[in-house]
Short mmCIF file of C-alpha atoms and ligand atoms in Angstrom, two decimals:
data_model
loop_
_atom_site.label_atom_id
_atom_site.label_comp_id
_atom_site.label_asym_id
_atom_site.label_seq_id
_atom_site.Cartn_x
_atom_site.Cartn_y
_atom_site.Cartn_z
CA UNK A 1 93.72 -26.84 -18.99
CA UNK A 2 90.24 -27.86 -20.13
CA UNK A 3 89.41 -24.22 -20.76
CA UNK A 4 92.59 -23.86 -22.84
CA UNK A 5 91.55 -26.81 -24.99
CA UNK A 6 88.03 -25.43 -25.51
CA UNK A 7 89.41 -21.99 -26.42
CA UNK A 8 91.90 -23.53 -28.81
CA UNK A 9 89.12 -25.41 -30.57
CA UNK A 10 86.87 -22.34 -30.82
CA UNK A 11 89.68 -20.04 -32.01
CA UNK A 12 90.96 -22.51 -34.54
CA UNK A 13 87.51 -23.13 -36.03
CA UNK A 14 87.01 -19.35 -36.34
CA UNK A 15 90.40 -18.88 -38.03
CA UNK A 16 89.74 -21.81 -40.33
CA UNK A 17 86.51 -20.23 -41.45
CA UNK A 18 88.21 -16.91 -42.17
CA UNK A 19 91.20 -18.12 -44.19
CA UNK A 20 90.95 -18.41 -47.96
CA UNK A 21 94.07 -20.11 -49.35
CA UNK A 22 95.71 -23.51 -49.05
CA UNK A 23 98.93 -21.88 -47.87
CA UNK A 24 97.17 -20.24 -44.93
CA UNK A 25 95.42 -23.53 -44.15
CA UNK A 26 98.69 -25.48 -44.10
CA UNK A 27 100.33 -22.94 -41.80
CA UNK A 28 97.40 -23.03 -39.38
CA UNK A 29 97.24 -26.83 -39.41
CA UNK A 30 100.87 -27.29 -38.51
CA UNK A 31 100.70 -24.58 -35.83
CA UNK A 32 97.66 -26.12 -34.10
CA UNK A 33 97.73 -29.87 -34.72
CA UNK A 34 101.48 -30.41 -34.70
CA UNK A 35 102.25 -27.63 -32.19
CA UNK A 36 99.72 -26.52 -29.62
CA UNK A 37 97.60 -29.67 -29.13
CA UNK A 38 100.64 -31.95 -28.97
CA UNK A 39 102.17 -29.61 -26.43
CA UNK A 40 99.04 -29.73 -24.25
CA UNK A 41 98.75 -33.53 -24.46
CA UNK A 42 102.43 -33.88 -23.58
CA UNK A 43 102.02 -31.76 -20.48
CA UNK A 44 99.31 -34.06 -19.05
CA UNK A 45 101.96 -35.91 -17.08
CA UNK A 46 102.59 -32.84 -14.92
CA UNK A 47 98.87 -32.54 -13.90
CA UNK A 48 97.42 -33.94 -10.69
CA UNK A 49 96.41 -37.60 -11.43
CA UNK A 50 92.65 -36.97 -10.99
CA UNK A 51 92.59 -34.29 -13.73
CA UNK A 52 94.52 -36.35 -16.27
CA UNK A 53 91.69 -38.56 -17.75
CA UNK A 54 89.36 -35.60 -18.44
CA UNK A 55 92.08 -33.52 -20.09
CA UNK A 56 93.32 -36.52 -22.08
CA UNK A 57 89.86 -37.33 -23.33
CA UNK A 58 89.00 -33.75 -24.28
CA UNK A 59 92.38 -33.33 -25.90
CA UNK A 60 91.73 -36.30 -28.20
CA UNK A 61 88.22 -35.08 -28.99
CA UNK A 62 89.46 -31.62 -29.85
CA UNK A 63 92.14 -33.09 -32.11
CA UNK A 64 89.62 -35.29 -33.92
CA UNK A 65 87.18 -32.42 -34.33
CA UNK A 66 89.87 -30.13 -35.68
CA UNK A 67 91.30 -32.78 -38.05
CA UNK A 68 87.83 -33.29 -39.51
CA UNK A 69 87.31 -29.52 -39.74
CA UNK A 70 90.65 -29.05 -41.51
CA UNK A 71 89.87 -31.83 -44.00
CA UNK A 72 86.48 -30.35 -44.78
CA UNK A 73 87.82 -26.80 -45.18
CA UNK A 74 90.63 -28.10 -47.36
CA UNK A 75 88.10 -29.57 -49.81
CA UNK A 76 86.21 -26.27 -49.89
CA UNK A 77 89.32 -24.17 -50.53
CA UNK A 78 90.56 -26.47 -53.29
CA UNK A 79 87.19 -26.21 -55.01
CA UNK A 80 87.24 -22.41 -54.64
CA UNK A 81 90.79 -22.16 -56.00
CA UNK A 82 89.89 -24.31 -58.97
CA UNK A 83 86.82 -22.21 -59.70
CA UNK A 84 88.92 -19.03 -59.46
CA UNK A 85 91.60 -20.41 -61.80
CA UNK A 86 89.02 -21.49 -64.34
CA UNK A 87 87.42 -18.08 -64.27
CA UNK A 88 90.70 -16.13 -64.57
CA UNK A 89 92.13 -18.37 -67.28
CA UNK A 90 88.94 -18.49 -69.26
CA UNK A 91 89.40 -17.97 -73.03
CA UNK A 92 86.90 -15.84 -74.84
CA UNK A 93 86.46 -17.87 -77.99
CA UNK A 94 84.38 -15.12 -79.57
CA UNK A 95 87.35 -12.66 -79.70
CA UNK A 96 88.71 -12.08 -83.21
CA UNK A 97 92.07 -13.84 -83.76
CA UNK A 98 95.36 -11.92 -83.80
CA UNK A 99 96.71 -11.84 -87.36
CA UNK A 100 100.00 -13.73 -87.78
CA UNK A 101 102.64 -11.61 -89.49
CA UNK A 102 104.24 -13.67 -92.20
CA UNK A 103 107.08 -12.67 -94.49
CA UNK A 104 106.96 -13.18 -98.22
CA UNK A 105 109.50 -13.68 -100.92
CA UNK A 106 111.14 -10.56 -102.31
CA UNK A 107 109.70 -9.60 -105.72
CA UNK A 108 113.15 -10.06 -107.28
CA UNK A 109 113.37 -13.61 -105.87
CA UNK A 110 109.87 -14.40 -107.08
CA UNK A 111 110.58 -13.30 -110.63
CA UNK A 112 113.94 -15.05 -110.57
CA UNK A 113 112.19 -18.29 -109.63
CA UNK A 114 109.51 -17.73 -112.26
CA UNK A 115 112.19 -17.12 -114.90
CA UNK A 116 114.12 -20.22 -113.83
CA UNK A 117 110.94 -22.33 -113.95
CA UNK A 118 110.11 -21.20 -117.48
CA UNK A 119 113.59 -22.17 -118.66
CA UNK A 120 113.32 -25.50 -116.85
CA UNK A 121 110.03 -26.22 -118.57
CA UNK A 122 111.80 -25.48 -121.84
CA UNK A 123 114.39 -28.16 -121.08
CA UNK A 124 117.23 -26.13 -119.54
CA UNK A 125 119.17 -27.44 -116.53
CA UNK A 126 120.29 -25.08 -113.76
CA UNK A 127 124.08 -24.77 -113.42
CA UNK A 128 125.41 -22.76 -110.49
CA UNK A 129 128.63 -20.85 -110.92
CA UNK A 130 130.75 -18.82 -108.47
CA UNK A 131 130.27 -15.12 -107.56
CA UNK A 132 133.98 -14.54 -106.99
CA UNK A 133 135.84 -15.05 -110.24
CA UNK A 134 139.28 -14.69 -111.65
CA UNK A 135 140.00 -12.06 -114.25
CA UNK A 136 140.83 -14.72 -116.86
CA UNK A 137 137.47 -16.45 -116.73
CA UNK A 138 135.43 -13.25 -116.43
CA UNK A 139 137.24 -11.60 -119.37
CA UNK A 140 140.20 -13.22 -121.15
CA UNK A 141 138.68 -16.64 -121.87
CA UNK A 142 135.55 -14.83 -123.08
CA UNK A 143 137.64 -13.24 -125.82
CA UNK A 144 138.23 -9.97 -123.95
CA UNK A 145 142.02 -9.69 -123.74
CA UNK A 146 143.82 -7.61 -121.11
CA UNK A 147 143.78 -3.88 -121.98
CA UNK A 148 141.12 -4.42 -124.64
CA UNK A 149 138.70 -1.46 -124.72
CA UNK A 150 135.73 -3.86 -124.50
CA UNK A 151 136.58 -4.33 -120.81
CA UNK A 152 135.13 -0.86 -120.27
CA UNK A 153 131.67 -2.35 -120.93
CA UNK A 154 131.80 -3.77 -117.41
CA UNK A 155 133.00 -1.58 -114.53
CA UNK A 156 134.60 -4.05 -112.22
CA UNK A 157 134.87 -4.47 -108.44
CA UNK A 158 138.43 -5.68 -107.82
CA UNK A 159 139.61 -7.37 -104.64
CA UNK A 160 142.95 -6.91 -102.90
CA UNK A 161 144.05 -10.29 -104.33
CA UNK A 162 145.62 -9.88 -107.74
CA UNK A 163 143.34 -11.14 -110.50
CA UNK A 164 140.44 -11.93 -108.15
CA UNK A 165 137.25 -9.98 -108.89
CA UNK A 166 133.50 -10.07 -108.32
CA UNK A 167 131.94 -11.38 -111.51
CA UNK A 168 130.54 -8.55 -113.64
CA UNK A 169 128.21 -10.91 -115.51
CA UNK A 170 127.22 -14.58 -115.41
CA UNK A 171 129.02 -15.29 -118.71
CA UNK A 172 132.20 -16.71 -117.06
CA UNK A 173 129.92 -19.59 -115.96
CA UNK A 174 129.80 -20.55 -119.67
CA UNK A 175 133.49 -21.48 -119.48
CA UNK A 176 132.97 -23.58 -116.32
CA UNK A 177 129.96 -25.40 -117.82
CA UNK A 178 131.69 -26.07 -121.16
CA UNK A 179 134.85 -27.35 -119.52
CA UNK A 180 132.77 -29.67 -117.36
CA UNK A 181 130.62 -31.09 -120.18
CA UNK A 182 132.76 -30.93 -123.38
CA UNK A 183 132.27 -32.58 -125.82
CA UNK A 184 128.66 -33.34 -124.75
CA UNK A 185 125.84 -31.06 -125.92
CA UNK A 186 124.81 -28.42 -123.37
CA UNK A 187 121.52 -26.73 -122.52
CA UNK A 188 121.85 -24.87 -119.23
CA UNK A 189 120.89 -21.67 -117.47
CA UNK A 190 123.21 -20.05 -114.92
CA UNK A 191 121.32 -17.80 -112.49
CA UNK A 192 123.07 -15.62 -109.92
CA UNK A 193 124.14 -12.23 -108.60
CA UNK A 194 126.52 -10.03 -110.54
CA UNK A 195 128.35 -6.91 -109.39
CA UNK A 196 129.27 -3.74 -111.24
CA UNK A 197 130.87 -0.48 -110.19
CA UNK A 198 128.02 1.27 -111.94
CA UNK A 199 126.42 4.70 -111.97
CA UNK A 200 123.07 3.81 -110.33
CA UNK A 201 119.94 5.08 -112.08
CA UNK A 202 116.33 4.00 -112.76
CA UNK A 203 117.39 0.95 -114.80
CA UNK A 204 120.91 0.28 -113.44
CA UNK A 205 121.87 -1.20 -110.08
CA UNK A 206 125.33 -2.06 -108.71
CA UNK A 207 124.28 -5.55 -107.76
CA UNK A 208 121.64 -7.45 -109.66
CA UNK A 209 120.69 -10.93 -110.82
CA UNK A 210 121.41 -12.33 -114.23
CA UNK A 211 120.22 -15.53 -115.81
CA UNK A 212 122.73 -16.72 -118.35
CA UNK A 213 121.70 -19.29 -120.93
CA UNK A 214 124.00 -21.53 -122.94
CA UNK A 215 123.20 -24.03 -125.66
CA UNK A 216 126.01 -25.91 -127.41
CA UNK A 217 125.63 -28.68 -129.96
CA UNK A 218 125.89 -29.47 -133.65
CA UNK A 219 123.96 -27.21 -136.05
CA UNK A 220 122.74 -24.66 -133.50
CA UNK A 221 121.70 -21.59 -135.48
CA UNK A 222 120.70 -17.97 -134.97
CA UNK A 223 117.08 -18.93 -135.69
CA UNK A 224 117.22 -21.28 -132.65
CA UNK A 225 118.29 -18.34 -130.51
CA UNK A 226 115.50 -16.10 -131.85
CA UNK A 227 112.80 -18.77 -131.52
CA UNK A 228 113.91 -19.65 -127.99
CA UNK A 229 113.93 -16.04 -126.80
CA UNK A 230 110.51 -15.34 -128.31
CA UNK A 231 109.12 -18.52 -126.71
CA UNK A 232 110.44 -17.34 -123.34
CA UNK A 233 108.89 -13.86 -123.74
CA UNK A 234 105.52 -15.34 -124.66
CA UNK A 235 105.55 -17.72 -121.68
CA UNK A 236 106.52 -14.88 -119.35
CA UNK A 237 104.27 -12.10 -120.67
CA UNK A 238 101.64 -13.80 -122.85
CA UNK A 239 101.52 -14.63 -126.58
CA UNK A 240 100.67 -11.07 -127.71
CA UNK A 241 103.86 -9.51 -126.34
CA UNK A 242 106.18 -7.93 -128.92
CA UNK A 243 109.90 -8.76 -128.86
CA UNK A 244 112.60 -7.08 -130.93
CA UNK A 245 116.21 -7.95 -131.67
CA UNK A 246 118.75 -5.18 -132.18
CA UNK A 247 122.24 -5.63 -133.59
CA UNK A 248 124.83 -5.30 -130.88
CA UNK A 249 128.33 -6.29 -129.96
CA UNK A 250 129.70 -8.63 -127.32
CA UNK A 251 133.26 -9.96 -127.68
CA UNK A 252 132.12 -13.49 -126.72
CA UNK A 253 129.32 -13.78 -129.30
CA UNK A 254 129.24 -13.29 -133.07
CA UNK A 255 126.81 -12.12 -134.29
CA UNK A 256 125.44 -10.39 -131.19
CA UNK A 257 122.03 -8.95 -130.42
CA UNK A 258 120.21 -7.15 -127.68
CA UNK A 259 116.67 -8.20 -126.93
CA UNK A 260 113.99 -5.68 -126.03
CA UNK A 261 110.47 -6.41 -124.86
CA UNK A 262 107.64 -3.90 -125.09
CA UNK A 263 105.99 -2.77 -121.87
CA UNK A 264 103.68 -0.01 -120.64
CA UNK A 265 106.62 2.38 -120.44
CA UNK A 266 107.99 1.55 -123.92
CA UNK A 267 110.70 -0.90 -124.97
CA UNK A 268 113.06 -2.23 -122.30
CA UNK A 269 116.28 -4.11 -122.94
CA UNK A 270 116.11 -7.35 -120.97
CA UNK A 271 118.93 -9.44 -122.43
CA UNK A 272 122.10 -9.54 -124.45
CA UNK A 273 122.66 -12.59 -126.62
CA UNK A 274 124.38 -14.06 -129.65
CA UNK A 275 126.06 -17.05 -131.26
CA UNK A 276 128.93 -18.28 -129.08
CA UNK A 277 132.21 -16.95 -130.53
CA UNK A 278 134.53 -19.66 -131.96
CA UNK A 279 137.32 -18.54 -129.61
CA UNK A 280 135.04 -19.08 -126.60
CA UNK A 281 133.93 -22.52 -127.84
CA UNK A 282 137.59 -23.43 -128.19
CA UNK A 283 138.43 -22.12 -124.72
CA UNK A 284 135.56 -24.23 -123.40
CA UNK A 285 136.92 -27.39 -125.04
CA UNK A 286 134.72 -27.62 -128.16
CA UNK A 287 135.97 -27.70 -131.74
CA UNK A 288 134.27 -24.71 -133.39
CA UNK A 289 134.38 -26.44 -136.80
CA UNK A 290 132.02 -29.10 -135.46
CA UNK A 291 130.09 -27.34 -132.72
CA UNK A 292 128.12 -24.16 -132.51
CA UNK A 293 126.00 -22.58 -129.83
CA UNK A 294 124.06 -19.60 -128.63
CA UNK A 295 124.13 -17.76 -125.33
CA UNK A 296 122.13 -15.06 -123.63
CA UNK A 297 122.30 -13.08 -120.41
CA UNK A 298 119.08 -11.59 -119.09
CA UNK A 299 118.32 -9.36 -116.14
CA UNK A 300 115.40 -10.71 -114.08
CA UNK A 301 115.07 -7.38 -112.23
CA UNK A 302 114.44 -5.76 -115.59
CA UNK A 303 111.97 -8.56 -116.35
CA UNK A 304 110.14 -7.64 -113.09
CA UNK A 305 110.16 -3.91 -113.97
CA UNK A 306 108.41 -4.79 -117.18
CA UNK A 307 105.98 -7.26 -115.68
CA UNK A 308 104.68 -4.91 -112.97
CA UNK A 309 105.27 -1.59 -114.80
CA UNK A 310 107.71 -0.48 -112.07
CA UNK A 311 109.50 2.72 -113.02
CA UNK A 312 112.66 2.51 -110.95
CA UNK A 313 114.96 -0.48 -110.31
CA UNK A 314 116.28 1.19 -107.12
CA UNK A 315 113.05 0.27 -105.29
CA UNK A 316 114.16 -3.36 -105.24
CA UNK A 317 116.96 -3.04 -102.70
CA UNK A 318 115.77 -0.04 -100.67
CA UNK A 319 113.76 -2.34 -98.37
CA UNK A 320 110.82 0.05 -98.31
CA UNK A 321 107.91 -2.07 -97.06
CA UNK A 322 105.37 0.15 -98.86
CA UNK A 323 106.93 -1.05 -102.10
CA UNK A 324 107.62 -4.66 -101.10
CA UNK A 325 104.16 -5.28 -99.60
CA UNK A 326 102.50 -4.70 -102.95
CA UNK A 327 103.71 -8.07 -104.19
C1 FA5 B 1 126.10 -8.88 -120.38
O1 FA5 B 1 126.29 -8.82 -119.18
C2 FA5 B 1 126.42 -10.05 -121.21
N1 FA5 B 1 127.20 -10.96 -120.40
C3 FA5 B 1 125.15 -10.69 -121.68
C4 FA5 B 1 125.39 -11.75 -122.71
C5 FA5 B 1 125.45 -13.07 -122.32
C6 FA5 B 1 125.55 -11.42 -124.04
C7 FA5 B 1 125.66 -14.06 -123.26
C8 FA5 B 1 125.77 -12.40 -124.98
C9 FA5 B 1 125.83 -13.71 -124.57
P1 FA5 B 1 124.78 -6.62 -120.42
O2 FA5 B 1 125.77 -5.83 -119.70
O3 FA5 B 1 124.03 -5.94 -121.49
O4 FA5 B 1 125.42 -7.90 -121.04
O5 FA5 B 1 123.73 -7.19 -119.36
C10 FA5 B 1 122.76 -8.15 -119.69
C11 FA5 B 1 121.41 -7.82 -119.05
O6 FA5 B 1 121.53 -7.61 -117.66
C12 FA5 B 1 120.82 -6.51 -119.57
O7 FA5 B 1 120.09 -6.74 -120.75
C13 FA5 B 1 119.92 -6.11 -118.43
O8 FA5 B 1 118.71 -6.82 -118.49
C14 FA5 B 1 120.68 -6.58 -117.23
N2 FA5 B 1 121.49 -5.49 -116.68
C15 FA5 B 1 122.66 -5.00 -117.15
N3 FA5 B 1 123.13 -4.02 -116.36
C16 FA5 B 1 122.25 -3.91 -115.35
C17 FA5 B 1 122.19 -3.08 -114.17
N4 FA5 B 1 123.14 -2.21 -113.90
N5 FA5 B 1 121.13 -3.21 -113.36
C18 FA5 B 1 120.18 -4.14 -113.63
N6 FA5 B 1 120.17 -4.94 -114.69
C19 FA5 B 1 121.20 -4.83 -115.55
#
């Protein structure tokens, strides 16, 4: 029995020296201290009485020695594990950082915001109007009766609901704004998407933004319209930029003009405009004998084409990163 105790101590100390992890140490500790030694000490009762004191004494000594050895080895292993963790998890602070991929605003959104800000600085409020319109507001109330040939100016996306369409321009918002504010004076812009069943080419898209402008008050004149549009062009493109007004026709303005701005690729039409037609003022709730107004509708995508000398409007919605990343 004494020999068994001595062997157990020697073997355990050797195993303790060899193991390297806390898990192994815990397994060994419970096997030896809770298992084998306890078993030996319990069996003392079955020994001849004269052997019992020696075995009991050695048993206790071995247990104390091993407990101390386990405690000491435990400290060592914990220190080793900590050192290993620190080494493996070490951060090399001299490595170059990984670049964070950030998105940016779409060039069309950026110009739209720039355009809106210029109008805001010039005293215009933003008025949001709906994308889905009824035929009346998009056409009839804007002095474009049913079956009138002027409807052909805007190729329309119809819905399955009778009379419900996608707005072909932001001008129907004029009616909503006037009906909300009449008879107060108005100075608003109405930005938003418009939709046209259009033959797509370098300057025409099916879906594009417009920024409508509407000013209504007493004594608003054509010269106010011209001065305002020139002031916008100069704020957007610089004071040297040339602007020209061409006679045109829109059923909801009289007289009507189209506004071109000169760019690297020649003149580009960026807006239609004119003095609000008396019929439209009346439909909006203003007495045309007392009130007058001007309105315009510009295409911010066209404004962007001009600003960055982009040759084709189709780049905007093709989602080609080589194009988009340039902005
Ligand atoms: C209109 O839509 C009129 N509602 C504008 C208006 C408002 C006139 C108020 C008078 C008073 P037009 O179809 O020309 O007009 O379009 C206005 C502007 O939108 C154009 O000058 C152009 O800048 C832009 N635009 C028109 N069609 C397209 C298209 N297919 N793709 C991109 N931009 C377009």
